[in-house]
PDB file of C-alpha atoms and ligand atoms in Angstrom:
ATOM      1  CA  MET A  14     -34.203 -27.877  -9.260  1.00  0.00           C
ATOM      2  CA  ASN A  15     -37.226 -30.542  -7.904  1.00  0.00           C
ATOM      3  CA  PRO A  16     -38.795 -31.847 -11.141  1.00  0.00           C
ATOM      4  CA  LEU A  17     -41.509 -32.403  -8.670  1.00  0.00           C
ATOM      5  CA  LEU A  18     -42.933 -29.182  -7.745  1.00  0.00           C
ATOM      6  CA  PRO A  19     -45.104 -27.065 -10.742  1.00  0.00           C
ATOM      7  CA  GLN A  20     -44.037 -24.805 -12.704  1.00  0.00           C
ATOM      8  CA  PRO A  21     -44.663 -20.995 -12.694  1.00  0.00           C
ATOM      9  CA  ARG A  22     -44.444 -19.427 -15.815  1.00  0.00           C
ATOM     10  CA  LEU A  23     -43.820 -16.226 -16.446  1.00  0.00           C
ATOM     11  CA  ALA A  24     -45.505 -15.166 -20.810  1.00  0.00           C
ATOM     12  CA  LEU A  25     -41.808 -16.140 -21.343  1.00  0.00           C
ATOM     13  CA  PRO A  26     -40.898 -18.972 -22.624  1.00  0.00           C
ATOM     14  CA  GLN A  27     -38.127 -21.218 -20.597  1.00  0.00           C
ATOM     15  CA  LEU A  28     -35.529 -21.214 -22.626  1.00  0.00           C
ATOM     16  CA  SER A  29     -32.618 -22.241 -20.967  1.00  0.00           C
ATOM     17  CA  ASN A  30     -31.134 -25.165 -18.381  1.00  0.00           C
ATOM     18  CA  TYR A  31     -31.775 -21.841 -15.809  1.00  0.00           C
ATOM     19  CA  ALA A  32     -34.978 -20.238 -17.027  1.00  0.00           C
ATOM     20  CA  ALA A  33     -37.628 -22.567 -14.503  1.00  0.00           C
ATOM     21  CA  GLU A  34     -34.892 -22.189 -12.288  1.00  0.00           C
ATOM     22  CA  TYR A  35     -35.080 -18.487 -12.110  1.00  0.00           C
ATOM     23  CA  ASP A  36     -38.771 -18.399 -12.134  1.00  0.00           C
ATOM     24  CA  TRP A  37     -39.444 -20.596  -9.068  1.00  0.00           C
ATOM     25  CA  LEU A  38     -36.591 -17.757  -7.323  1.00  0.00           C
ATOM     26  CA  PHE A  39     -38.383 -15.337  -9.329  1.00  0.00           C
ATOM     27  CA  PHE A  40     -42.092 -15.999  -8.104  1.00  0.00           C
ATOM     28  CA  ALA A  41     -40.979 -17.605  -4.639  1.00  0.00           C
ATOM     29  CA  MET A  42     -39.302 -14.202  -3.132  1.00  0.00           C
ATOM     30  CA  SER A  43     -42.632 -12.436  -4.613  1.00  0.00           C
ATOM     31  CA  VAL A  44     -44.600 -14.308  -2.589  1.00  0.00           C
ATOM     32  CA  PHE A  45     -42.184 -14.028   0.515  1.00  0.00           C
ATOM     33  CA  SER A  46     -42.628  -9.699  -0.405  1.00  0.00           C
ATOM     34  CA  VAL A  47     -46.068  -9.158  -0.136  1.00  0.00           C
ATOM     35  CA  VAL A  48     -47.207 -12.319   2.554  1.00  0.00           C
ATOM     36  CA  PHE A  49     -44.970  -9.494   4.212  1.00  0.00           C
ATOM     37  CA  VAL A  50     -45.382  -6.300   3.725  1.00  0.00           C
ATOM     38  CA  THR A  51     -49.347  -7.409   3.812  1.00  0.00           C
ATOM     39  CA  ALA A  52     -48.396  -8.765   7.219  1.00  0.00           C
ATOM     40  CA  ILE A  53     -46.992  -4.992   8.461  1.00  0.00           C
ATOM     41  CA  PHE A  54     -49.277  -2.942   6.931  1.00  0.00           C
ATOM     42  CA  ILE A  55     -52.330  -4.770   7.899  1.00  0.00           C
ATOM     43  CA  ALA A  56     -50.186  -4.506  11.775  1.00  0.00           C
ATOM     44  CA  ILE A  57     -50.148  -0.830  10.407  1.00  0.00           C
ATOM     45  CA  LEU A  58     -53.545  -0.483  10.210  1.00  0.00           C
ATOM     46  CA  TYR A  59     -54.970  -1.703  13.101  1.00  0.00           C
ATOM     47  CA  PHE A  60     -52.984  -0.618  15.266  1.00  0.00           C
ATOM     48  CA  ALA A  61     -53.440   3.161  14.520  1.00  0.00           C
ATOM     49  CA  ILE A  62     -57.035   2.736  14.794  1.00  0.00           C
ATOM     50  CA  LYS A  63     -56.911   1.023  18.138  1.00  0.00           C
ATOM     51  CA  TYR A  64     -54.771   3.899  19.210  1.00  0.00           C
ATOM     52  CA  ARG A  65     -56.168   6.842  17.987  1.00  0.00           C
ATOM     53  CA  ALA A  66     -56.233   9.924  19.241  1.00  0.00           C
ATOM     54  CA  GLY A  67     -58.808   9.164  22.178  1.00  0.00           C
ATOM     55  CA  SER A  68     -59.525   5.601  22.057  1.00  0.00           C
ATOM     56  CA  PRO A  69     -59.795   4.571  25.017  1.00  0.00           C
ATOM     57  CA  ALA A  70     -57.000   2.030  24.354  1.00  0.00           C
ATOM     58  CA  ASP A  71     -54.411   0.979  27.698  1.00  0.00           C
ATOM     59  CA  ARG A  72     -52.095   2.909  26.645  1.00  0.00           C
ATOM     60  CA  THR A  73     -49.832   1.229  30.136  1.00  0.00           C
ATOM     61  CA  ASP A  74     -46.666  -0.861  29.079  1.00  0.00           C
ATOM     62  CA  ARG A  75     -47.149  -3.832  29.522  1.00  0.00           C
ATOM     63  CA  ILE A  76     -44.577  -6.166  28.316  1.00  0.00           C
ATOM     64  CA  ARG A  77     -41.782  -7.361  30.476  1.00  0.00           C
ATOM     65  CA  PHE A  78     -38.826  -8.191  29.875  1.00  0.00           C
ATOM     66  CA  ARG A  79     -38.155 -10.868  28.647  1.00  0.00           C
ATOM     67  CA  SER A  80     -40.589 -11.566  26.246  1.00  0.00           C
ATOM     68  CA  ARG A  81     -39.813  -8.621  25.171  1.00  0.00           C
ATOM     69  CA  VAL A  82     -36.800 -10.043  24.425  1.00  0.00           C
ATOM     70  CA  ILE A  83     -37.809 -12.350  23.080  1.00  0.00           C
ATOM     71  CA  LEU A  84     -39.872 -10.576  21.075  1.00  0.00           C
ATOM     72  CA  GLU A  85     -37.013  -7.307  19.346  1.00  0.00           C
ATOM     73  CA  SER A  86     -34.803 -10.746  18.133  1.00  0.00           C
ATOM     74  CA  SER A  87     -37.389 -13.006  17.019  1.00  0.00           C
ATOM     75  CA  TRP A  88     -38.770 -10.595  14.250  1.00  0.00           C
ATOM     76  CA  SER A  89     -34.614  -9.395  13.720  1.00  0.00           C
ATOM     77  CA  LEU A  90     -33.774 -13.551  13.717  1.00  0.00           C
ATOM     78  CA  ILE A  91     -37.028 -14.466  11.808  1.00  0.00           C
ATOM     79  CA  PRO A  92     -36.422 -11.878   8.205  1.00  0.00           C
ATOM     80  CA  PHE A  93     -32.783 -13.165   8.752  1.00  0.00           C
ATOM     81  CA  VAL A  94     -33.620 -16.471   8.407  1.00  0.00           C
ATOM     82  CA  LEU A  95     -35.303 -16.758   5.487  1.00  0.00           C
ATOM     83  CA  LEU A  96     -33.910 -14.339   3.610  1.00  0.00           C
ATOM     84  CA  LEU A  97     -29.989 -16.788   4.296  1.00  0.00           C
ATOM     85  CA  VAL A  98     -32.156 -19.392   2.090  1.00  0.00           C
ATOM     86  CA  PHE A  99     -32.700 -16.666  -0.148  1.00  0.00           C
ATOM     87  CA  PHE A 100     -29.264 -16.652  -0.585  1.00  0.00           C
ATOM     88  CA  VAL A 101     -27.979 -19.645  -0.140  1.00  0.00           C
ATOM     89  CA  TRP A 102     -30.211 -21.314  -3.261  1.00  0.00           C
ATOM     90  CA  ALA A 103     -29.341 -17.584  -5.825  1.00  0.00           C
ATOM     91  CA  GLY A 104     -25.549 -18.748  -4.876  1.00  0.00           C
ATOM     92  CA  LYS A 105     -26.186 -21.859  -5.959  1.00  0.00           C
ATOM     93  CA  MET A 106     -26.977 -20.962  -9.099  1.00  0.00           C
ATOM     94  CA  TYR A 107     -24.679 -17.500  -9.539  1.00  0.00           C
ATOM     95  CA  VAL A 108     -21.965 -20.709  -8.641  1.00  0.00           C
ATOM     96  CA  ALA A 109     -23.827 -22.944 -11.144  1.00  0.00           C
ATOM     97  CA  TRP A 110     -24.328 -19.821 -13.574  1.00  0.00           C
ATOM     98  CA  SER A 111     -20.472 -18.359 -12.700  1.00  0.00           C
ATOM     99  CA  MET A 112     -18.777 -22.077 -14.488  1.00  0.00           C
ATOM    100  CA  PRO A 113     -19.029 -22.660 -17.747  1.00  0.00           C
ATOM    101  CA  PRO A 114     -18.641 -26.273 -18.291  1.00  0.00           C
ATOM    102  CA  LYS A 115     -15.401 -27.638 -20.280  1.00  0.00           C
ATOM    103  CA  GLY A 116     -15.876 -28.334 -24.806  1.00  0.00           C
ATOM    104  CA  ALA A 117     -18.642 -25.701 -24.516  1.00  0.00           C
ATOM    105  CA  LEU A 118     -19.550 -23.851 -27.851  1.00  0.00           C
ATOM    106  CA  GLU A 119     -17.235 -20.176 -27.287  1.00  0.00           C
ATOM    107  CA  ILE A 120     -18.502 -16.940 -29.331  1.00  0.00           C
ATOM    108  CA  ALA A 121     -16.555 -14.104 -28.922  1.00  0.00           C
ATOM    109  CA  VAL A 122     -19.284 -11.093 -27.889  1.00  0.00           C
ATOM    110  CA  VAL A 123     -17.853  -7.959 -28.524  1.00  0.00           C
ATOM    111  CA  GLY A 124     -20.123  -4.439 -27.792  1.00  0.00           C
ATOM    112  CA  LYS A 125     -20.158  -1.211 -29.460  1.00  0.00           C
ATOM    113  CA  GLN A 126     -22.370   2.149 -29.617  1.00  0.00           C
ATOM    114  CA  TRP A 127     -24.850   0.564 -30.952  1.00  0.00           C
ATOM    115  CA  MET A 128     -24.735  -2.303 -31.814  1.00  0.00           C
ATOM    116  CA  TRP A 129     -23.539  -6.456 -30.928  1.00  0.00           C
ATOM    117  CA  LYS A 130     -20.795  -8.526 -33.059  1.00  0.00           C
ATOM    118  CA  PHE A 131     -21.346 -11.766 -32.995  1.00  0.00           C
ATOM    119  CA  GLN A 132     -17.745 -14.443 -34.354  1.00  0.00           C
ATOM    120  CA  HIS A 133     -18.473 -18.020 -33.712  1.00  0.00           C
ATOM    121  CA  PRO A 134     -14.985 -20.032 -33.148  1.00  0.00           C
ATOM    122  CA  GLY A 135     -14.793 -20.924 -37.878  1.00  0.00           C
ATOM    123  CA  GLY A 136     -15.043 -16.985 -37.493  1.00  0.00           C
ATOM    124  CA  GLN A 137     -18.368 -16.240 -39.345  1.00  0.00           C
ATOM    125  CA  ARG A 138     -19.889 -12.996 -37.954  1.00  0.00           C
ATOM    126  CA  GLU A 139     -22.858 -11.878 -37.397  1.00  0.00           C
ATOM    127  CA  ILE A 140     -24.544  -8.108 -35.163  1.00  0.00           C
ATOM    128  CA  ASN A 141     -27.302  -8.229 -33.260  1.00  0.00           C
ATOM    129  CA  THR A 142     -27.596 -11.534 -34.788  1.00  0.00           C
ATOM    130  CA  LEU A 143     -26.806 -14.859 -32.737  1.00  0.00           C
ATOM    131  CA  HIS A 144     -27.036 -18.660 -34.097  1.00  0.00           C
ATOM    132  CA  VAL A 145     -27.001 -20.869 -31.612  1.00  0.00           C
ATOM    133  CA  PRO A 146     -27.507 -24.394 -31.133  1.00  0.00           C
ATOM    134  CA  LEU A 147     -30.030 -26.718 -30.052  1.00  0.00           C
ATOM    135  CA  GLY A 148     -29.306 -28.356 -26.403  1.00  0.00           C
ATOM    136  CA  GLN A 149     -25.425 -27.621 -26.784  1.00  0.00           C
ATOM    137  CA  PRO A 150     -23.515 -25.495 -24.084  1.00  0.00           C
ATOM    138  CA  VAL A 151     -22.837 -22.239 -24.906  1.00  0.00           C
ATOM    139  CA  LYS A 152     -20.784 -19.978 -23.617  1.00  0.00           C
ATOM    140  CA  LEU A 153     -19.883 -16.345 -24.946  1.00  0.00           C
ATOM    141  CA  VAL A 154     -17.045 -14.626 -23.872  1.00  0.00           C
ATOM    142  CA  MET A 155     -17.876 -10.262 -24.003  1.00  0.00           C
ATOM    143  CA  THR A 156     -16.395  -7.525 -23.950  1.00  0.00           C
ATOM    144  CA  SER A 157     -17.119  -3.827 -25.541  1.00  0.00           C
ATOM    145  CA  GLN A 158     -15.080  -1.443 -27.099  1.00  0.00           C
ATOM    146  CA  ASP A 159     -16.243   1.944 -25.005  1.00  0.00           C
ATOM    147  CA  VAL A 160     -18.932   1.786 -22.799  1.00  0.00           C
ATOM    148  CA  ILE A 161     -20.915  -0.369 -20.229  1.00  0.00           C
ATOM    149  CA  HIS A 162     -22.963  -2.532 -22.780  1.00  0.00           C
ATOM    150  CA  SER A 163     -25.501  -5.548 -20.696  1.00  0.00           C
ATOM    151  CA  LEU A 164     -26.990  -8.678 -23.084  1.00  0.00           C
ATOM    152  CA  PHE A 165     -29.603  -9.214 -21.706  1.00  0.00           C
ATOM    153  CA  VAL A 166     -31.721 -12.443 -23.982  1.00  0.00           C
ATOM    154  CA  PRO A 167     -35.315 -12.468 -21.630  1.00  0.00           C
ATOM    155  CA  ALA A 168     -36.086 -16.108 -22.674  1.00  0.00           C
ATOM    156  CA  LEU A 169     -32.922 -17.684 -21.458  1.00  0.00           C
ATOM    157  CA  ARG A 170     -32.945 -15.452 -18.350  1.00  0.00           C
ATOM    158  CA  ILE A 171     -29.768 -14.471 -17.880  1.00  0.00           C
ATOM    159  CA  LYS A 172     -28.187 -11.028 -18.096  1.00  0.00           C
ATOM    160  CA  MET A 173     -24.325 -10.174 -18.310  1.00  0.00           C
ATOM    161  CA  ASP A 174     -22.669  -5.850 -18.916  1.00  0.00           C
ATOM    162  CA  ALA A 175     -20.132  -6.400 -21.601  1.00  0.00           C
ATOM    163  CA  ILE A 176     -17.182  -4.254 -20.425  1.00  0.00           C
ATOM    164  CA  PRO A 177     -14.389  -2.743 -21.310  1.00  0.00           C
ATOM    165  CA  GLY A 178     -11.487  -3.841 -21.506  1.00  0.00           C
ATOM    166  CA  ARG A 179     -11.905  -6.986 -19.479  1.00  0.00           C
ATOM    167  CA  TYR A 180     -13.291 -10.673 -20.634  1.00  0.00           C
ATOM    168  CA  THR A 181     -17.288 -11.103 -18.956  1.00  0.00           C
ATOM    169  CA  ASN A 182     -18.213 -14.668 -19.773  1.00  0.00           C
ATOM    170  CA  LEU A 183     -21.830 -15.904 -20.201  1.00  0.00           C
ATOM    171  CA  TRP A 184     -23.533 -19.989 -20.437  1.00  0.00           C
ATOM    172  CA  PHE A 185     -26.469 -21.311 -21.342  1.00  0.00           C
ATOM    173  CA  THR A 186     -27.074 -24.143 -22.781  1.00  0.00           C
ATOM    174  CA  ALA A 187     -31.018 -24.102 -24.624  1.00  0.00           C
ATOM    175  CA  LYS A 188     -33.256 -25.657 -25.152  1.00  0.00           C
ATOM    176  CA  GLU A 189     -36.412 -24.679 -28.098  1.00  0.00           C
ATOM    177  CA  THR A 190     -36.027 -24.138 -31.454  1.00  0.00           C
ATOM    178  CA  GLY A 191     -36.981 -20.340 -32.660  1.00  0.00           C
ATOM    179  CA  LYS A 192     -35.630 -16.663 -32.178  1.00  0.00           C
ATOM    180  CA  TYR A 193     -36.276 -14.835 -29.800  1.00  0.00           C
ATOM    181  CA  HIS A 194     -35.046 -11.000 -28.750  1.00  0.00           C
ATOM    182  CA  LEU A 195     -31.636  -9.812 -26.755  1.00  0.00           C
ATOM    183  CA  HIS A 196     -31.094  -6.312 -25.590  1.00  0.00           C
ATOM    184  CA  CYS A 197     -28.514  -4.232 -24.444  1.00  0.00           C
ATOM    185  CA  ALA A 198     -29.171  -3.858 -21.054  1.00  0.00           C
ATOM    186  CA  GLU A 199     -26.759  -1.001 -20.027  1.00  0.00           C
ATOM    187  CA  TYR A 200     -27.889   2.695 -21.118  1.00  0.00           C
ATOM    188  CA  CYS A 201     -25.260   3.605 -22.936  1.00  0.00           C
ATOM    189  CA  GLY A 202     -26.365   6.318 -25.184  1.00  0.00           C
ATOM    190  CA  THR A 203     -28.262   7.768 -27.788  1.00  0.00           C
ATOM    191  CA  ASP A 204     -29.432   4.852 -29.944  1.00  0.00           C
ATOM    192  CA  HIS A 205     -29.249   2.416 -26.532  1.00  0.00           C
ATOM    193  CA  SER A 206     -33.542   1.553 -26.755  1.00  0.00           C
ATOM    194  CA  VAL A 207     -32.719  -0.025 -30.270  1.00  0.00           C
ATOM    195  CA  MET A 208     -28.945  -1.366 -29.030  1.00  0.00           C
ATOM    196  CA  GLY A 209     -30.522  -5.291 -29.459  1.00  0.00           C
ATOM    197  CA  GLY A 210     -31.930  -7.943 -32.113  1.00  0.00           C
ATOM    198  CA  TRP A 211     -32.080 -11.713 -31.975  1.00  0.00           C
ATOM    199  CA  LEU A 212     -30.462 -15.008 -30.407  1.00  0.00           C
ATOM    200  CA  ILE A 213     -31.456 -17.619 -32.613  1.00  0.00           C
ATOM    201  CA  VAL A 214     -31.480 -21.621 -31.739  1.00  0.00           C
ATOM    202  CA  MET A 215     -31.165 -24.314 -34.085  1.00  0.00           C
ATOM    203  CA  THR A 216     -31.156 -27.507 -34.653  1.00  0.00           C
ATOM    204  CA  PRO A 217     -27.543 -28.702 -33.976  1.00  0.00           C
ATOM    205  CA  ALA A 218     -27.995 -29.955 -38.429  1.00  0.00           C
ATOM    206  CA  ASP A 219     -29.580 -26.871 -38.944  1.00  0.00           C
ATOM    207  CA  TYR A 220     -26.804 -24.228 -36.973  1.00  0.00           C
ATOM    208  CA  GLN A 221     -23.591 -26.376 -39.042  1.00  0.00           C
ATOM    209  CA  THR A 222     -25.833 -25.558 -42.036  1.00  0.00           C
ATOM    210  CA  TRP A 223     -25.654 -21.843 -41.129  1.00  0.00           C
ATOM    211  CA  LEU A 224     -21.830 -21.791 -40.689  1.00  0.00           C
ATOM    212  CA  ALA A 225     -20.821 -23.221 -44.111  1.00  0.00           C
ATOM    213  CA  GLN A 226     -23.367 -20.371 -46.249  1.00  0.00           C
ATOM    214  CA  ALA A 227     -22.781 -18.166 -44.104  1.00  0.00           C
ATOM    215  CA  GLY A 228     -19.392 -18.115 -44.747  1.00  0.00           C
ATOM    216  CA  THR A 229     -15.186 -17.916 -44.325  1.00  0.00           C
ATOM    217  CA  ASP A 230     -12.103 -17.698 -45.756  1.00  0.00           C
ATOM    218  CA  LEU A 231     -10.132 -18.238 -41.899  1.00  0.00           C
ATOM    219  CA  SER A 232     -11.554 -19.613 -38.892  1.00  0.00           C
ATOM    220  CA  LEU A 233     -10.592 -16.875 -35.099  1.00  0.00           C
ATOM    221  CA  ALA A 234      -7.451 -18.809 -35.245  1.00  0.00           C
ATOM    222  CA  GLY A 235      -5.838 -18.130 -38.535  1.00  0.00           C
ATOM    223  CA  ALA A 236      -7.498 -15.069 -38.660  1.00  0.00           C
ATOM    224  CA  GLY A 237      -4.718 -14.362 -35.651  1.00  0.00           C
ATOM    225  CA  ALA A 238      -1.929 -16.536 -36.560  1.00  0.00           C
ATOM    226  CA  ALA A 239      -1.985 -13.774 -39.233  1.00  0.00           C
ATOM    227  CA  LEU A 240      -2.184 -11.264 -37.341  1.00  0.00           C
ATOM    228  CA  PHE A 241       0.043 -12.456 -34.837  1.00  0.00           C
ATOM    229  CA  ARG A 242       3.052 -11.655 -37.505  1.00  0.00           C
ATOM    230  CA  LYS A 243       1.717  -8.670 -38.874  1.00  0.00           C
ATOM    231  CA  TYR A 244       2.154  -6.939 -35.624  1.00  0.00           C
ATOM    232  CA  GLY A 245       4.922  -8.155 -35.119  1.00  0.00           C
ATOM    233  CA  CYS A 246       4.266  -9.756 -32.650  1.00  0.00           C
ATOM    234  CA  SER A 247       6.390 -13.318 -34.123  1.00  0.00           C
ATOM    235  CA  GLY A 248       9.311 -10.967 -34.306  1.00  0.00           C
ATOM    236  CA  CYS A 249      10.164 -12.098 -31.102  1.00  0.00           C
ATOM    237  CA  HIS A 250       7.935 -14.315 -30.272  1.00  0.00           C
ATOM    238  CA  GLY A 251       8.121 -16.611 -32.976  1.00  0.00           C
ATOM    239  CA  ALA A 252      10.668 -19.658 -33.643  1.00  0.00           C
ATOM    240  CA  ASN A 253      13.551 -17.723 -35.639  1.00  0.00           C
ATOM    241  CA  SER A 254      13.368 -15.538 -32.337  1.00  0.00           C
ATOM    242  CA  THR A 255      17.069 -13.747 -31.206  1.00  0.00           C
ATOM    243  CA  VAL A 256      15.244 -12.049 -28.035  1.00  0.00           C
ATOM    244  CA  HIS A 257      14.435 -13.155 -24.983  1.00  0.00           C
ATOM    245  CA  ALA A 258      10.410 -13.160 -25.206  1.00  0.00           C
ATOM    246  CA  PRO A 259       7.684 -15.591 -23.405  1.00  0.00           C
ATOM    247  CA  SER A 260       7.403 -19.060 -25.566  1.00  0.00           C
ATOM    248  CA  LEU A 261       3.680 -18.949 -26.513  1.00  0.00           C
ATOM    249  CA  GLY A 262       3.017 -22.558 -26.906  1.00  0.00           C
ATOM    250  CA  GLY A 263       1.081 -24.754 -24.837  1.00  0.00           C
ATOM    251  CA  LEU A 264      -0.209 -21.613 -22.485  1.00  0.00           C
ATOM    252  CA  PHE A 265      -3.815 -21.120 -22.519  1.00  0.00           C
ATOM    253  CA  GLY A 266      -4.862 -22.908 -18.937  1.00  0.00           C
ATOM    254  CA  THR A 267      -1.771 -22.910 -17.168  1.00  0.00           C
ATOM    255  CA  THR A 268      -0.259 -20.519 -14.182  1.00  0.00           C
ATOM    256  CA  VAL A 269       2.551 -18.175 -15.034  1.00  0.00           C
ATOM    257  CA  ARG A 270       4.947 -16.866 -11.879  1.00  0.00           C
ATOM    258  CA  THR A 271       5.148 -13.193 -12.266  1.00  0.00           C
ATOM    259  CA  GLU A 272       8.045 -10.949 -11.969  1.00  0.00           C
ATOM    260  CA  ASP A 273       7.006 -10.287  -8.539  1.00  0.00           C
ATOM    261  CA  GLY A 274       6.383 -13.486  -7.269  1.00  0.00           C
ATOM    262  CA  ARG A 275       1.706 -13.623  -8.055  1.00  0.00           C
ATOM    263  CA  GLU A 276       0.331 -16.511  -9.513  1.00  0.00           C
ATOM    264  CA  VAL A 277      -1.807 -15.804 -12.082  1.00  0.00           C
ATOM    265  CA  LEU A 278      -3.671 -17.888 -14.276  1.00  0.00           C
ATOM    266  CA  ALA A 279      -3.619 -17.916 -18.817  1.00  0.00           C
ATOM    267  CA  ASP A 280      -7.263 -17.321 -19.511  1.00  0.00           C
ATOM    268  CA  GLU A 281      -7.912 -14.792 -21.887  1.00  0.00           C
ATOM    269  CA  GLY A 282      -7.412 -11.981 -19.977  1.00  0.00           C
ATOM    270  CA  TYR A 283      -4.422 -12.308 -19.166  1.00  0.00           C
ATOM    271  CA  ILE A 284      -3.749 -12.620 -22.067  1.00  0.00           C
ATOM    272  CA  ARG A 285      -5.357  -9.369 -23.294  1.00  0.00           C
ATOM    273  CA  ASP A 286      -3.624  -7.907 -19.809  1.00  0.00           C
ATOM    274  CA  CYS A 287      -0.012  -9.207 -20.848  1.00  0.00           C
ATOM    275  CA  ILE A 288      -0.678  -6.507 -25.029  1.00  0.00           C
ATOM    276  CA  THR A 289      -2.453  -3.583 -23.354  1.00  0.00           C
ATOM    277  CA  VAL A 290      -1.357  -3.250 -19.823  1.00  0.00           C
ATOM    278  CA  PRO A 291       2.427  -5.442 -20.767  1.00  0.00           C
ATOM    279  CA  GLY A 292       4.025  -4.307 -16.978  1.00  0.00           C
ATOM    280  CA  LYS A 293       0.820  -5.485 -15.234  1.00  0.00           C
ATOM    281  CA  ASN A 294       1.350  -9.703 -15.064  1.00  0.00           C
ATOM    282  CA  ARG A 295       5.416  -9.535 -16.401  1.00  0.00           C
ATOM    283  CA  VAL A 296       6.785 -13.333 -16.155  1.00  0.00           C
ATOM    284  CA  ALA A 297       9.305 -14.095 -14.301  1.00  0.00           C
ATOM    285  CA  GLY A 298      12.557 -13.572 -15.834  1.00  0.00           C
ATOM    286  CA  TYR A 299      12.388 -12.072 -19.038  1.00  0.00           C
ATOM    287  CA  PRO A 300      13.160  -8.307 -19.235  1.00  0.00           C
ATOM    288  CA  PRO A 301      10.444  -5.634 -19.135  1.00  0.00           C
ATOM    289  CA  ILE A 302      10.952  -4.399 -22.968  1.00  0.00           C
ATOM    290  CA  MET A 303       7.394  -6.033 -24.745  1.00  0.00           C
ATOM    291  CA  PRO A 304       5.823  -2.893 -26.412  1.00  0.00           C
ATOM    292  CA  ASN A 305       2.395  -1.692 -24.812  1.00  0.00           C
ATOM    293  CA  PHE A 306      -0.323  -2.015 -27.699  1.00  0.00           C
ATOM    294  CA  SER A 307      -2.991  -0.522 -26.270  1.00  0.00           C
ATOM    295  CA  GLY A 308      -5.411   1.236 -28.719  1.00  0.00           C
ATOM    296  CA  LYS A 309      -3.523   0.755 -31.473  1.00  0.00           C
ATOM    297  CA  ILE A 310      -5.618  -3.352 -32.078  1.00  0.00           C
ATOM    298  CA  SER A 311      -9.488  -3.536 -31.991  1.00  0.00           C
ATOM    299  CA  GLU A 312     -11.069  -5.445 -29.765  1.00  0.00           C
ATOM    300  CA  GLY A 313     -12.351  -8.123 -32.563  1.00  0.00           C
ATOM    301  CA  ASP A 314      -8.258  -8.369 -33.351  1.00  0.00           C
ATOM    302  CA  LEU A 315      -7.599  -9.049 -29.876  1.00  0.00           C
ATOM    303  CA  ILE A 316      -9.550 -11.863 -28.990  1.00  0.00           C
ATOM    304  CA  LYS A 317      -8.318 -13.214 -32.402  1.00  0.00           C
ATOM    305  CA  LEU A 318      -4.982 -12.892 -31.983  1.00  0.00           C
ATOM    306  CA  ILE A 319      -6.053 -14.938 -28.822  1.00  0.00           C
ATOM    307  CA  ALA A 320      -8.312 -17.124 -30.449  1.00  0.00           C
ATOM    308  CA  TYR A 321      -3.817 -17.969 -32.274  1.00  0.00           C
ATOM    309  CA  ILE A 322      -3.020 -18.108 -28.595  1.00  0.00           C
ATOM    310  CA  ARG A 323      -4.561 -20.721 -27.863  1.00  0.00           C
ATOM    311  CA  SER A 324      -4.298 -22.652 -30.058  1.00  0.00           C
ATOM    312  CA  LEU A 325      -0.441 -23.109 -30.179  1.00  0.00           C
ATOM    313  CA  PRO A 326      -0.130 -26.468 -28.579  1.00  0.00           C
ATOM    314  CA  PRO A 327       2.952 -27.274 -25.471  1.00  0.00           C
ATOM    315  CA  GLY A 328       6.647 -26.123 -26.917  1.00  0.00           C
ATOM    316  CA  ALA A 329       4.770 -24.574 -30.358  1.00  0.00           C
ATOM    317  CA  ARG A 330       6.770 -22.035 -31.636  1.00  0.00           C
ATOM    318  CA  PRO A 331       4.563 -19.872 -33.708  1.00  0.00           C
TER     319      PRO A 331
HETATM  320 CU1  LIG B   7     -26.104  -0.949 -25.719  1.00  0.00          CU
HETATM  321 CU2  LIG B   7     -26.987   0.320 -23.273  1.00  0.00          CU
END
């Protein structure tokens, strides 16, 4: 972002770290489109009048081959290069947008017909309202319990689909406190239009106060530890198990070699697949005995289990 340029600003507040640059991109593309559309329509009008039926205009072919080549390549190459500028610009933003900074505050998001469920790392839950601290990178780890939804906060200028069976990420740093609309931006059924709510940006101190009063017995990882026993995971992956199952301590973020020789990053999506599609990434050297939990564990519980597995330090036997 060039700080010397004046900021074009839509009527919406520029809430996120992307908003100002996004507005610039949008503004530049609009100007680009208007200029080209206007020029093309003026040319159409001019030639339509000039060569109308019965006009005395010269209709003999006066353009020589060489200038025709230059003409034809220029009207392909100039727009191509100009559009490439937008491609690189938007691509650069997309890269920044898809790489959440380390240490971002992670909030789990589950979309379902027709509400948004949010869960903070401490276990605090809320529906259709999301509280976040000011000035701190926030990473949303999103999924859906039924159909595809899409979380859109216009003031942030960002939007991301929540897709069943997958985790998608969205990260931002909010720059102003306040209350901002959030929406579902993917048609998802009867009550799609009312599937929305509020993003509330608070000062870090207010956010801590809110977390404390929102109250919870267990953190996400703590709730996950209880589920780890409830679903019987500890029977094979636990410390006292005699079953030959992979150790989960320190697993998160490492690279796992699968039975068919691939290398897979152990992220949220990987652990989710291990639980719901056990055959997909079976770890090399282990028998195919992991039960399939597809449809047996809710999205909310999967998020807690993953938070728990993620919290296990290297060498830990849960
Ligand atoms: Cu959910 Cu539209």
